[in-house]
Coordinates of C-alpha atoms (C1' of nucleotides) in Angstrom, one line a residue:
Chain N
X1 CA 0.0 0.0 0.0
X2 CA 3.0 2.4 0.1
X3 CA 4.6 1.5 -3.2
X4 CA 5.0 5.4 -3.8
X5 CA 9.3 5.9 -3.0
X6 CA 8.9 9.5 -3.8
X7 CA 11.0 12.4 -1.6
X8 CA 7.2 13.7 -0.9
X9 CA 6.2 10.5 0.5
X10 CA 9.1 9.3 2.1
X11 CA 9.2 12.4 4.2
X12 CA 5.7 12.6 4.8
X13 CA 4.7 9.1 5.6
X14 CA 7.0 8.2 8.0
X15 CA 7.0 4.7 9.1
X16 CA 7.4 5.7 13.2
X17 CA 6.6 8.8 15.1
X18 CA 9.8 10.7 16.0
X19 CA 11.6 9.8 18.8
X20 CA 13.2 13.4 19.1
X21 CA 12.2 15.9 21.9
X22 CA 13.5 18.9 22.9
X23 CA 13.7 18.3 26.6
X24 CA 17.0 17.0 25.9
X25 CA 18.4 19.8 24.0
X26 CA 21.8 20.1 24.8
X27 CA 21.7 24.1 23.0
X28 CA 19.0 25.6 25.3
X29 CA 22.2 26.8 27.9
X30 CA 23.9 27.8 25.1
X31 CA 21.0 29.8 24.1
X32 CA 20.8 31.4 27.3
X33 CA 24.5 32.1 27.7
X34 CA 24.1 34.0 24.5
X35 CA 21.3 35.7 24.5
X36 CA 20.4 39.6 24.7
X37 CA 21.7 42.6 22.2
X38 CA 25.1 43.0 22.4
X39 CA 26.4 39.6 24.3
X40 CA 28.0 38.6 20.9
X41 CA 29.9 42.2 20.4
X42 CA 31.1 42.0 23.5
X43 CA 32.3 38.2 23.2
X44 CA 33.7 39.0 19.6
X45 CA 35.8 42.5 20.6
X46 CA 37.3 40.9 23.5
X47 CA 38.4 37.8 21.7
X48 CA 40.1 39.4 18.9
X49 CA 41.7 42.3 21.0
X50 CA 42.9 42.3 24.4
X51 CA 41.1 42.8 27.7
X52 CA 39.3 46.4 27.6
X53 CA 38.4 48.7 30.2
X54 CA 34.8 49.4 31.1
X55 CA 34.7 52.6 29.0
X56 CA 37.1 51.0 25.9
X57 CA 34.0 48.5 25.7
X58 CA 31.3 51.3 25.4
X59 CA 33.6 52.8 22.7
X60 CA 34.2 50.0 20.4
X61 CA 31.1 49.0 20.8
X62 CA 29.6 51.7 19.3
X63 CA 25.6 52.4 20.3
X64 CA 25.9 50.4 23.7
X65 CA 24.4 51.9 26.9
X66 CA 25.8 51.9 30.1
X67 CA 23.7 50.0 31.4
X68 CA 22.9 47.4 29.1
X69 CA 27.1 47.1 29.1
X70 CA 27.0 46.3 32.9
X71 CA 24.0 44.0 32.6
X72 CA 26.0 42.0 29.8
X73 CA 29.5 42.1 31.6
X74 CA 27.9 41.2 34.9
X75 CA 26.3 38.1 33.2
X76 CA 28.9 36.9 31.2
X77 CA 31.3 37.2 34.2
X78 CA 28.9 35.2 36.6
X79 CA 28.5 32.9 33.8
X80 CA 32.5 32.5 33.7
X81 CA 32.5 33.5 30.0
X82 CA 34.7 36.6 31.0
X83 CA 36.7 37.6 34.1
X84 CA 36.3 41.2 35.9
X85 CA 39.6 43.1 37.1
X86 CA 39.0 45.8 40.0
X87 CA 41.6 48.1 40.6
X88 CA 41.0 50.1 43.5
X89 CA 41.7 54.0 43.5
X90 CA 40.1 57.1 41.8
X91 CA 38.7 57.1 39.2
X92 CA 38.1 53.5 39.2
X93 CA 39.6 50.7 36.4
X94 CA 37.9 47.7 35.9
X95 CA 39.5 45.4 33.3
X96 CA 37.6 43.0 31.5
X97 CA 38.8 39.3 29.4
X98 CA 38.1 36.3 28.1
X99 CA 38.2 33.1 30.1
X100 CA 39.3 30.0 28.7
X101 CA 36.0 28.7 28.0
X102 CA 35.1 32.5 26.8
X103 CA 38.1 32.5 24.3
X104 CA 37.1 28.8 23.4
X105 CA 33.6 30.2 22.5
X106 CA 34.9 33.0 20.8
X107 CA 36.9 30.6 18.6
X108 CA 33.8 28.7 18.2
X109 CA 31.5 30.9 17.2
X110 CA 34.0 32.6 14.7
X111 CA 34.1 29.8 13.0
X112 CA 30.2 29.5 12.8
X113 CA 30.1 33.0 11.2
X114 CA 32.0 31.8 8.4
X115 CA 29.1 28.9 7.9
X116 CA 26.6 31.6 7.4
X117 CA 28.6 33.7 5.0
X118 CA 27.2 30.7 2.3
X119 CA 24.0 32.2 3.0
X120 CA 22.6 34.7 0.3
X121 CA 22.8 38.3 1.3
X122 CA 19.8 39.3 3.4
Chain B
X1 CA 57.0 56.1 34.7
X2 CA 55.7 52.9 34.3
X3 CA 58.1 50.6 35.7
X4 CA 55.4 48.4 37.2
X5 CA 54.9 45.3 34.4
X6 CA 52.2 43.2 36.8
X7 CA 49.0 42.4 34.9
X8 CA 46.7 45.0 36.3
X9 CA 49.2 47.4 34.8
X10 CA 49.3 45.7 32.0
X11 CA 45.7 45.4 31.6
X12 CA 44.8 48.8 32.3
X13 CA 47.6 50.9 30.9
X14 CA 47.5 49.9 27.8
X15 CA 50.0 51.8 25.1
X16 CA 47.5 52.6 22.6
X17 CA 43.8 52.7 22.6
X18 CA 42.2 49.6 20.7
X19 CA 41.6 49.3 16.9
X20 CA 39.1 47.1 17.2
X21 CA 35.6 48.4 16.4
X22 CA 32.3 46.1 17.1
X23 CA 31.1 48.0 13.5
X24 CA 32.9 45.2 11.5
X25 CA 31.4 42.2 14.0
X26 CA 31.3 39.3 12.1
X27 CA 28.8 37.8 14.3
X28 CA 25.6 39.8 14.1
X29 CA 24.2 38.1 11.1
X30 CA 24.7 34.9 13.3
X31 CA 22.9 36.6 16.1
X32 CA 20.2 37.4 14.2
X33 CA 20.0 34.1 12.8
X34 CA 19.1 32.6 16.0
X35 CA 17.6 35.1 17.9
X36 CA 14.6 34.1 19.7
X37 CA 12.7 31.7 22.1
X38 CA 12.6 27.9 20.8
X39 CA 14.8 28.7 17.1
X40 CA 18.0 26.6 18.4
X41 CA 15.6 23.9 19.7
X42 CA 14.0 23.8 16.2
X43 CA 17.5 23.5 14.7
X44 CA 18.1 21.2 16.9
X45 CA 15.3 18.3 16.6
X46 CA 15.2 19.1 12.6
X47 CA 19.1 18.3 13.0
X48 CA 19.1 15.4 14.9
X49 CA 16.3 13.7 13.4
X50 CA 14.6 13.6 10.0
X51 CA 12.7 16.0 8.5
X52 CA 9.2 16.8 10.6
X53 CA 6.2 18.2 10.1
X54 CA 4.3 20.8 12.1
X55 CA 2.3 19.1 14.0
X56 CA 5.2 16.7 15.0
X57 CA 7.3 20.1 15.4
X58 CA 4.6 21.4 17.9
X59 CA 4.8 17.5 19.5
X60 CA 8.5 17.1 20.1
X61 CA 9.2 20.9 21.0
X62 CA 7.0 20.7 24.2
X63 CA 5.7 23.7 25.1
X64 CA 5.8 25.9 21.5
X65 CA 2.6 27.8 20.4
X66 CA 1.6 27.4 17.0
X67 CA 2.2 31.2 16.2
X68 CA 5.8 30.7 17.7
X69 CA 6.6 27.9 15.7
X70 CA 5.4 29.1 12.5
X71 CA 7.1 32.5 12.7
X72 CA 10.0 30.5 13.3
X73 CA 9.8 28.0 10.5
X74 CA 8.6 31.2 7.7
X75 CA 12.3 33.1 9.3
X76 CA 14.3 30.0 8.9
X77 CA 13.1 29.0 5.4
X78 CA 13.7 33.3 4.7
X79 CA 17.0 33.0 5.9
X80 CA 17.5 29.4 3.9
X81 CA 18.6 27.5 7.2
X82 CA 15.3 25.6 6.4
X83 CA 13.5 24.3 3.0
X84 CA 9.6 23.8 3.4
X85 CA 7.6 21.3 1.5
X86 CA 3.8 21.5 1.5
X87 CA 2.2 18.6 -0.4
X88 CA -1.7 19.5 -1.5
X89 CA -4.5 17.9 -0.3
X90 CA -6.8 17.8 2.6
X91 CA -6.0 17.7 5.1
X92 CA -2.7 19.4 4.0
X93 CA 0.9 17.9 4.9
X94 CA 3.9 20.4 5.0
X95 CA 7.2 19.2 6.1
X96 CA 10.9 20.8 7.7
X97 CA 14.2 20.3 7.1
X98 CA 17.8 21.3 7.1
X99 CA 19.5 23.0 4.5
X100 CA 23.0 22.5 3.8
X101 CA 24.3 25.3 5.6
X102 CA 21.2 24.7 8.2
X103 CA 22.9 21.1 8.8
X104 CA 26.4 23.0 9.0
X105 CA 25.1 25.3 11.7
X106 CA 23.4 22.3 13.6
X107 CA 26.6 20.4 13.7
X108 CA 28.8 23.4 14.3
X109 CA 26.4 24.5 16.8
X110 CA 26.7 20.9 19.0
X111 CA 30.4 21.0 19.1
X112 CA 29.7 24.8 20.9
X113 CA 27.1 23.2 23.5
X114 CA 30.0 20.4 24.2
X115 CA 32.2 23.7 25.2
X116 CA 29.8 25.1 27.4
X117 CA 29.5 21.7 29.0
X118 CA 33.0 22.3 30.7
X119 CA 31.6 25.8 32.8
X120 CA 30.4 24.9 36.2
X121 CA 26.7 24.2 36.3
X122 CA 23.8 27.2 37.2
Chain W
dG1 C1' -25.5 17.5 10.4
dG2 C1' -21.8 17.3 13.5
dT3 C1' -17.0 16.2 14.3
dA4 C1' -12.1 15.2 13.4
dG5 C1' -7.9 16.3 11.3
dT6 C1' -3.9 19.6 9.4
dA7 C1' -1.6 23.8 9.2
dG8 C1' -2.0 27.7 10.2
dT9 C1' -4.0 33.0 11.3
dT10 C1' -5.7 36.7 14.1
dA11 C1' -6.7 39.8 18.0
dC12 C1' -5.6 40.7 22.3
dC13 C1' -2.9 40.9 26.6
dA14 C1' 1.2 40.6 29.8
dA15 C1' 6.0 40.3 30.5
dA16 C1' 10.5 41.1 29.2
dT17 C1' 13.7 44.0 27.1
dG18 C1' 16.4 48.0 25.9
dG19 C1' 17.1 53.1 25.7
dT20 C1' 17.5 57.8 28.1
dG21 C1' 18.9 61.1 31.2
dA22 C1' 20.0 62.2 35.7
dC23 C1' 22.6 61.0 39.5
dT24 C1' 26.6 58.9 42.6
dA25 C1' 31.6 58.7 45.0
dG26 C1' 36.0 60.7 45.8
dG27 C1' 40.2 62.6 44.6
dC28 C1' 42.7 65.8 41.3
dC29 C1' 43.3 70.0 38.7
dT30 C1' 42.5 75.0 37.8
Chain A
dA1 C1' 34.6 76.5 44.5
dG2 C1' 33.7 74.2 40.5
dG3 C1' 34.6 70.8 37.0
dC4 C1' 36.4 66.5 35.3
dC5 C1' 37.3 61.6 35.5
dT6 C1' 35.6 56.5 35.8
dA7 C1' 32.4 53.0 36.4
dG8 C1' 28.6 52.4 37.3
dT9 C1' 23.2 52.9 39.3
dC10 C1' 18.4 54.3 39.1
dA11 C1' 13.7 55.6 37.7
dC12 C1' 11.1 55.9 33.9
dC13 C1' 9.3 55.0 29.3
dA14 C1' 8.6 52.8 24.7
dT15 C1' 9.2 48.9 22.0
dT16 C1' 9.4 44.1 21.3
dT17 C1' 8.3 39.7 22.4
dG18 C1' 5.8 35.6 23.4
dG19 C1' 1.5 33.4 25.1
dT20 C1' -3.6 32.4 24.8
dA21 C1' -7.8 31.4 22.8
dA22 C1' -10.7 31.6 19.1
dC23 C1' -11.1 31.1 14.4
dT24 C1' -10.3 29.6 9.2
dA25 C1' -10.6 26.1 5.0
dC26 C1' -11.6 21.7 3.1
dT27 C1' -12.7 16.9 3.0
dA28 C1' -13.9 12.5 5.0
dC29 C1' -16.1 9.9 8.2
dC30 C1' -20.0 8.5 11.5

DNA sequence: GGTAGTAGTTACCAAATGGTGACTAGGCCT
DNA sequence: AGGCCTAGTCACCATTTGGTAACTACTACC
């Protein structure tokens, strides 16, 4: 009664229901370590520079707010995607950088960017 | 003047200010690729599995609204991460899957959740 | 004639998100 | 005395986002 080996019907008359869910997706953390305007600027200037101060971040990163930098940096930091640097005295620096896994996420990611360059321009 | 050579001087006095600007980030498309609740999840199951269609889509992504899903699906076809089938008929069957560079991102995607697996847990 | 089934669409509402501008501490410079 | 500097913080507002529930078309089946 299926004789029919088309892609149509191969696709859409499959023999079992899937066995997939998403409960299991191992990208959902990802997702969340990632998400919010901005968190990929910030990952992507501090991986291909060096550490940068507080107000070399807002610069760079052209349009940023104040707060919306702090929110992002405070995340990423608890998160352990970047490290925070304090130095005491007046005015203030704080220093941030890349962590290992922050650097290896950089890398990562890079590399993804190039995938979608295939892609046909928006 | 600057005898002192430990990190936080080092760090925070840099010699020049940075050249990098987040203007040329290479990662925004990539952002806006997979921005949003539930798109990586949809990558995912369409990556790990067969194709799908919607109403197995809407079965295996617990939780996903049929107006979520199919704004989803209409961007990731848009964007070409996704091809769409919709076989005539009633009732009507329209099936999901990967492109080539939707697969690419899927796989290149995993190896990133693997390095996210080595931060301490939330 | 009523119901089921698929793949959506629509209007409406609540929550989350991001931007803006004013404000802070505390020492240094004029 | 006033202003500048850094690294934020805060209150407030507008936009964006996602969820919910009702509704659609079309045929077949009971």
């Amino acid at each position: 009664m299926n004789s029919d080996t088309s892609l149509q019907s191969i696709l859409t008359n499959p023999a079992h229901p899937p066995e997939i869910s998403a409960k299991t997706c191992p990208l959902e953390r990802l997702g969340r370590l990632l998400r919010g305007t901005w968190t990929l600027q910030v990952l992507w200037v501090l991986g291909e520079g060096r550490p940068l101060r507080f107000g070399d971040l807002r610069t760079v990163i052209e349009g940023i707010s104040a707060k919306v930098l702090t929110e992002r940096l405070r995340f990423m930091e608890h998160t352990g995607l970047i490290w925070r640097c304090h130095e005491e005295g007046v005015p203030p620096k704080v220093t941030y950088g890349l962590t290992e896994v922050g650097t290896e996420l950089h890398d990562g990611l890079k590399r993804l960017g190039r995938i979608t360059d295939k892609l046909p321009p928006e």
